[in-house]
């Protein structure tokens, strides 16, 4: 298995679940007659990023990781508030960009050192970066986004988080 | 990278952070003069597993995955309530068992089909099982446990979730 296989297909699969969560959030808002956009400001603790920022972070990870693994400058993160429609559009665009990534673009990435923007002068071996930092952070924000919706009464369940899995007959 | 490298070291690292979260929970309880054990029944939604069960699930994943990857029967999950001290003891024991796993025990595991207990007659390719099911589930329950504490005012932060990372100089 390569770093490509260990990260991008699954990040895309999880990101691809977010529109399902947003569908359920919008259905809940319609049923309860509230503005679904208010959910984007919801949090589980007052000093935590709200839902909108959690989703922005999930969106940013695949292309950020893709840039870092080839030694390119990562795209600037989107941190200005976005509407649900804007988030949906960026999810769609990001999924297209991630599906265009080719495993061979990342040949040799295993041997790179990834610089850490928050620790000048320090970096991590690329496999350590993927497994100890990128994936845990990605799942952290994905689960937190899901949990904020769950805590607000939206009918999301584990299957909405995991999404379809690749089955085979025994 | 092998399935071993893609899963066990990082599952152990994350599980190894849980005692830090429990330390902070117990310090919060002492400061606010409440019984820390009540936190084990806390949830973010009434139809969600409480903190104790979330931690039990994180504990169970590494040895469950280890058994499944070699075609053995996974250990029965512990679902009876446990105290914080009991959870701590099982985390310690599990970390010892995971650190005793050797990469060579899992040679050829990539070619296995892992049966799904909740879908009789169906299974997943072992790499799909690890990346699409085991890791997302593991992180889902780890983040949910963390979020339940965070939501209850415990002073856990992202660094407590991620834990120490393997740095090198640039």
XYZ file of C-alpha atoms in Angstrom:
340
model
C 0.000 0.000 0.000
C 1.161 3.482 -0.843
C 0.566 6.784 0.910
C -1.836 7.586 -1.936
C -3.944 4.500 -1.222
C -3.760 5.095 2.531
C -5.289 8.536 2.351
C -6.989 10.032 -0.713
C -9.605 7.408 -1.628
C -10.845 7.276 1.955
C -10.733 11.055 2.496
C -12.840 11.378 -0.664
C -15.270 8.711 0.545
C -15.782 10.479 3.889
C -16.035 13.929 2.325
C -18.598 12.443 -0.046
C -20.796 11.616 2.971
C -21.053 15.241 4.109
C -23.804 16.168 1.585
C -25.925 13.347 3.074
C -25.477 14.893 6.529
C -26.428 18.291 5.121
C -29.506 16.785 3.412
C -30.662 15.488 6.785
C -29.879 18.810 8.461
C -31.926 20.694 5.878
C -34.816 18.227 6.188
C -34.765 18.679 9.981
C -34.780 22.468 9.612
C -37.688 22.315 7.205
C -39.672 20.046 9.499
C -38.975 22.172 12.582
C -39.297 25.433 10.638
C -35.894 26.973 11.359
C -33.168 28.360 9.095
C -30.716 25.496 8.428
C -27.846 27.984 8.082
C -27.914 28.544 11.876
C -26.527 25.021 12.262
C -23.260 26.210 10.692
C -22.635 28.273 13.845
C -23.395 25.381 16.237
C -20.627 23.968 18.463
C -20.247 21.408 21.241
C -18.217 23.812 23.399
C -17.923 27.617 23.280
C -14.188 27.536 22.440
C -14.566 24.995 19.630
C -14.836 25.657 15.909
C -18.466 25.718 14.740
C -19.909 23.278 12.210
C -19.129 25.451 9.187
C -15.436 25.634 10.046
C -15.319 21.899 10.783
C -16.669 21.201 7.295
C -14.243 23.698 5.742
C -11.412 21.811 7.434
C -12.556 18.436 6.092
C -12.810 19.959 2.614
C -9.292 21.387 2.844
C -7.419 18.252 3.917
C -7.215 16.171 0.722
C -5.781 18.928 -1.489
C -3.584 20.220 1.335
C -2.166 16.723 1.805
C -1.788 16.267 -1.934
C 0.319 19.446 -2.156
C 2.433 18.599 0.890
C 3.217 15.091 -0.378
C 4.709 16.476 -3.591
C 6.475 19.431 -1.941
C 4.109 22.070 -3.359
C 2.550 25.014 -1.539
C -0.826 23.939 -0.100
C -3.862 25.958 -1.229
C -4.825 28.735 1.237
C -7.570 27.436 3.543
C -11.024 28.950 3.163
C -11.938 30.366 6.570
C -14.508 33.055 5.675
C -18.060 31.943 6.424
C -19.793 30.008 3.655
C -23.430 29.030 3.190
C -24.570 25.427 3.013
C -24.894 25.838 -0.763
C -21.330 27.166 -0.996
C -19.987 24.312 1.109
C -21.819 21.806 -1.076
C -20.352 23.376 -4.209
C -16.813 23.250 -2.804
C -17.271 19.642 -1.705
C -18.297 18.736 -5.251
C -15.362 20.590 -6.781
C -12.892 19.094 -4.290
C -14.137 15.569 -4.963
C -13.545 16.137 -8.693
C -10.024 17.357 -7.998
C -9.246 14.444 -5.683
C -10.559 11.910 -8.183
C -8.176 13.404 -10.763
C -5.139 12.654 -8.561
C -3.066 9.763 -9.902
C -1.165 7.341 -7.675
C 1.986 7.852 -9.774
C 2.067 11.580 -8.893
C 3.010 10.489 -5.367
C 5.790 8.065 -6.259
C 8.651 8.600 -3.823
C 6.485 10.657 -1.469
C 7.225 8.128 1.295
C 10.765 9.512 1.555
C 9.800 13.162 1.918
C 9.866 15.246 5.073
C 6.723 17.347 5.469
C 7.357 20.744 7.132
C 4.957 21.677 9.960
C 3.627 25.214 9.563
C 2.986 25.488 13.303
C 6.498 24.339 14.277
C 9.074 26.270 12.244
C 12.204 24.236 11.567
C 10.448 20.949 12.273
C 8.832 18.378 10.043
C 7.629 14.789 9.956
C 8.466 11.797 7.758
C 5.664 11.658 5.181
C 4.258 8.311 6.433
C 4.266 9.626 10.009
C 2.576 12.806 8.793
C -0.179 10.831 7.053
C -0.836 8.349 9.865
C -0.089 10.416 12.983
C -1.349 13.800 11.827
C -3.341 14.050 8.579
C -5.728 11.115 9.062
C -6.369 11.724 12.800
C -7.028 15.415 12.116
C -9.268 14.653 9.159
C -11.343 12.146 11.134
C -11.358 14.432 14.158
C -13.074 17.202 12.204
C -15.334 14.805 10.272
C -16.587 13.212 13.488
C -16.953 16.565 15.206
C -19.046 17.910 12.321
C -21.219 14.795 12.500
C -21.469 15.069 16.313
C -22.559 18.709 16.204
C -25.456 17.698 13.928
C -26.264 14.654 16.069
C -26.277 16.765 19.212
C -28.726 19.179 17.547
C -31.237 16.429 16.908
C -30.460 15.729 13.257
C -31.177 12.100 12.422
C -27.681 11.104 11.262
C -26.486 7.617 12.143
C -23.280 5.629 11.970
C -24.119 4.387 8.460
C -24.226 8.014 7.287
C -20.766 8.487 8.721
C -19.169 5.325 7.311
C -20.985 5.423 3.962
C -21.143 2.552 1.476
C -18.452 -0.074 1.955
C -16.898 -2.281 -0.732
C -18.496 -5.694 -0.104
C -17.707 -9.094 -1.562
C -19.467 -12.419 -1.163
C -17.834 -14.866 1.254
C 3.454 0.206 3.904
C 1.667 -2.827 5.261
C -1.740 -3.213 6.883
C 0.131 -3.629 10.179
C 1.854 -0.254 9.791
C -1.376 1.375 8.609
C -3.309 0.478 11.715
C -1.788 -0.878 14.932
C 0.900 1.697 15.786
C -1.558 4.550 15.342
C -4.434 2.793 17.126
C -2.045 2.261 20.045
C -0.938 5.897 19.961
C -4.541 7.141 20.091
C -5.598 4.664 22.750
C -2.555 5.795 24.723
C -4.023 9.321 24.814
C -7.215 8.230 26.580
C -5.620 8.158 30.079
C -4.660 11.831 29.569
C -8.297 12.645 28.820
C -9.367 10.711 31.925
C -6.758 12.555 34.020
C -8.299 15.858 32.947
C -11.817 14.537 33.580
C -10.869 13.455 37.093
C -9.168 16.799 37.800
C -12.317 18.630 36.614
C -14.510 16.458 38.842
C -12.275 17.086 41.829
C -12.282 20.848 41.230
C -16.068 20.966 40.740
C -16.707 18.404 43.496
C -18.623 15.785 41.513
C -18.142 12.057 41.069
C -16.050 11.572 37.886
C -17.745 8.223 37.259
C -20.939 10.062 36.207
C -19.097 11.210 33.099
C -19.058 7.591 31.869
C -22.839 7.847 31.373
C -22.650 11.170 29.482
C -23.691 11.323 25.818
C -24.170 13.958 23.098
C -27.582 12.555 22.105
C -30.003 10.328 24.022
C -29.735 7.461 21.494
C -25.930 7.487 21.417
C -23.556 5.263 23.337
C -22.309 6.951 26.518
C -18.668 7.767 27.178
C -17.911 4.437 28.914
C -19.091 2.432 25.923
C -17.208 4.710 23.500
C -13.988 4.031 25.405
C -14.726 0.289 25.537
C -15.086 0.361 21.750
C -11.755 2.123 21.249
C -10.113 -0.423 23.548
C -11.611 -3.344 21.618
C -10.578 -2.315 18.090
C -6.844 -3.138 17.956
C -7.140 -6.726 19.216
C -10.341 -7.274 17.251
C -8.582 -6.126 14.079
C -5.520 -8.187 14.907
C -7.668 -11.354 15.179
C -9.643 -10.602 12.008
C -6.497 -9.979 9.950
C -5.152 -13.446 10.776
C -8.512 -15.228 10.476
C -8.903 -15.849 14.230
C -12.015 -15.363 16.343
C -12.014 -11.798 17.751
C -12.148 -11.481 21.550
C -15.680 -10.948 22.887
C -16.244 -7.205 23.395
C -16.584 -5.969 26.967
C -19.965 -4.244 27.177
C -20.747 -4.455 30.909
C -20.189 -1.140 32.680
C -16.662 -0.531 33.940
C -15.272 2.089 36.291
C -12.648 4.620 35.235
C -10.046 2.526 37.085
C -11.150 -0.616 35.246
C -11.021 1.157 31.883
C -7.537 2.447 32.688
C -6.375 -1.047 33.592
C -7.735 -2.519 30.356
C -6.165 0.265 28.305
C -2.795 -0.553 29.880
C -3.194 -4.281 29.260
C -4.371 -3.727 25.678
C -1.416 -1.453 24.909
C 0.939 -4.194 26.143
C -0.775 -6.740 23.920
C -0.700 -4.453 20.883
C 2.981 -3.664 21.392
C 3.666 -7.427 21.376
C 2.171 -7.784 17.873
C 4.836 -8.359 15.225
C 4.535 -7.112 11.629
C 5.418 -10.595 10.335
C 2.299 -12.107 11.986
C 0.269 -10.198 9.387
C 2.212 -11.239 6.294
C -0.290 -12.043 3.549
C -3.154 -10.411 5.452
C -3.663 -8.050 2.486
C -5.154 -10.940 0.490
C -7.690 -12.006 3.102
C -11.433 -11.401 3.034
C -12.744 -10.222 6.409
C -16.270 -11.489 7.201
C -18.727 -8.854 8.480
C -20.599 -10.047 11.570
C -23.520 -7.710 10.828
C -23.895 -8.856 7.194
C -23.912 -12.666 7.080
C -22.431 -14.023 3.856
C -20.611 -10.762 3.119
C -17.084 -9.606 3.722
C -14.532 -7.009 2.693
C -11.024 -7.182 1.221
C -8.681 -6.718 4.177
C -7.277 -3.371 2.923
C -10.831 -2.080 2.338
C -11.799 -3.316 5.797
C -8.903 -1.449 7.419
C -9.308 1.838 5.515
C -13.087 1.978 4.959
C -14.279 0.405 8.188
C -11.781 -0.222 11.006
C -9.964 3.129 11.015
C -13.092 5.291 10.448
C -14.914 3.418 13.227
C -11.947 3.643 15.560
C -11.546 7.400 15.017
C -15.308 7.889 15.182
C -15.460 6.475 18.708
C -12.189 8.131 19.794
C -13.416 11.569 18.670
C -16.859 10.991 20.165
C -15.340 10.066 23.540
C -13.194 13.201 23.388
C -16.191 15.331 22.324
C -18.369 14.087 25.181
C -15.679 15.245 27.631
C -15.196 18.541 25.781
C -18.939 19.174 25.804
C -18.988 18.588 29.579
C -16.428 21.310 30.183
C -13.335 19.152 30.545
C -10.251 21.039 29.409
C -9.136 18.648 26.658
C -7.653 20.176 23.509
C -6.584 19.034 20.068
C -3.055 18.286 21.294
C -4.529 15.812 23.812
C -6.302 14.117 20.941
C -3.359 13.939 18.523
C -0.718 13.223 21.175
C 3.029 13.458 20.627
C 4.090 13.336 16.960
C 7.375 11.990 15.586
C 9.318 15.150 14.674
C 12.533 15.613 12.748
C 14.600 18.714 12.065
C 14.204 20.242 8.609
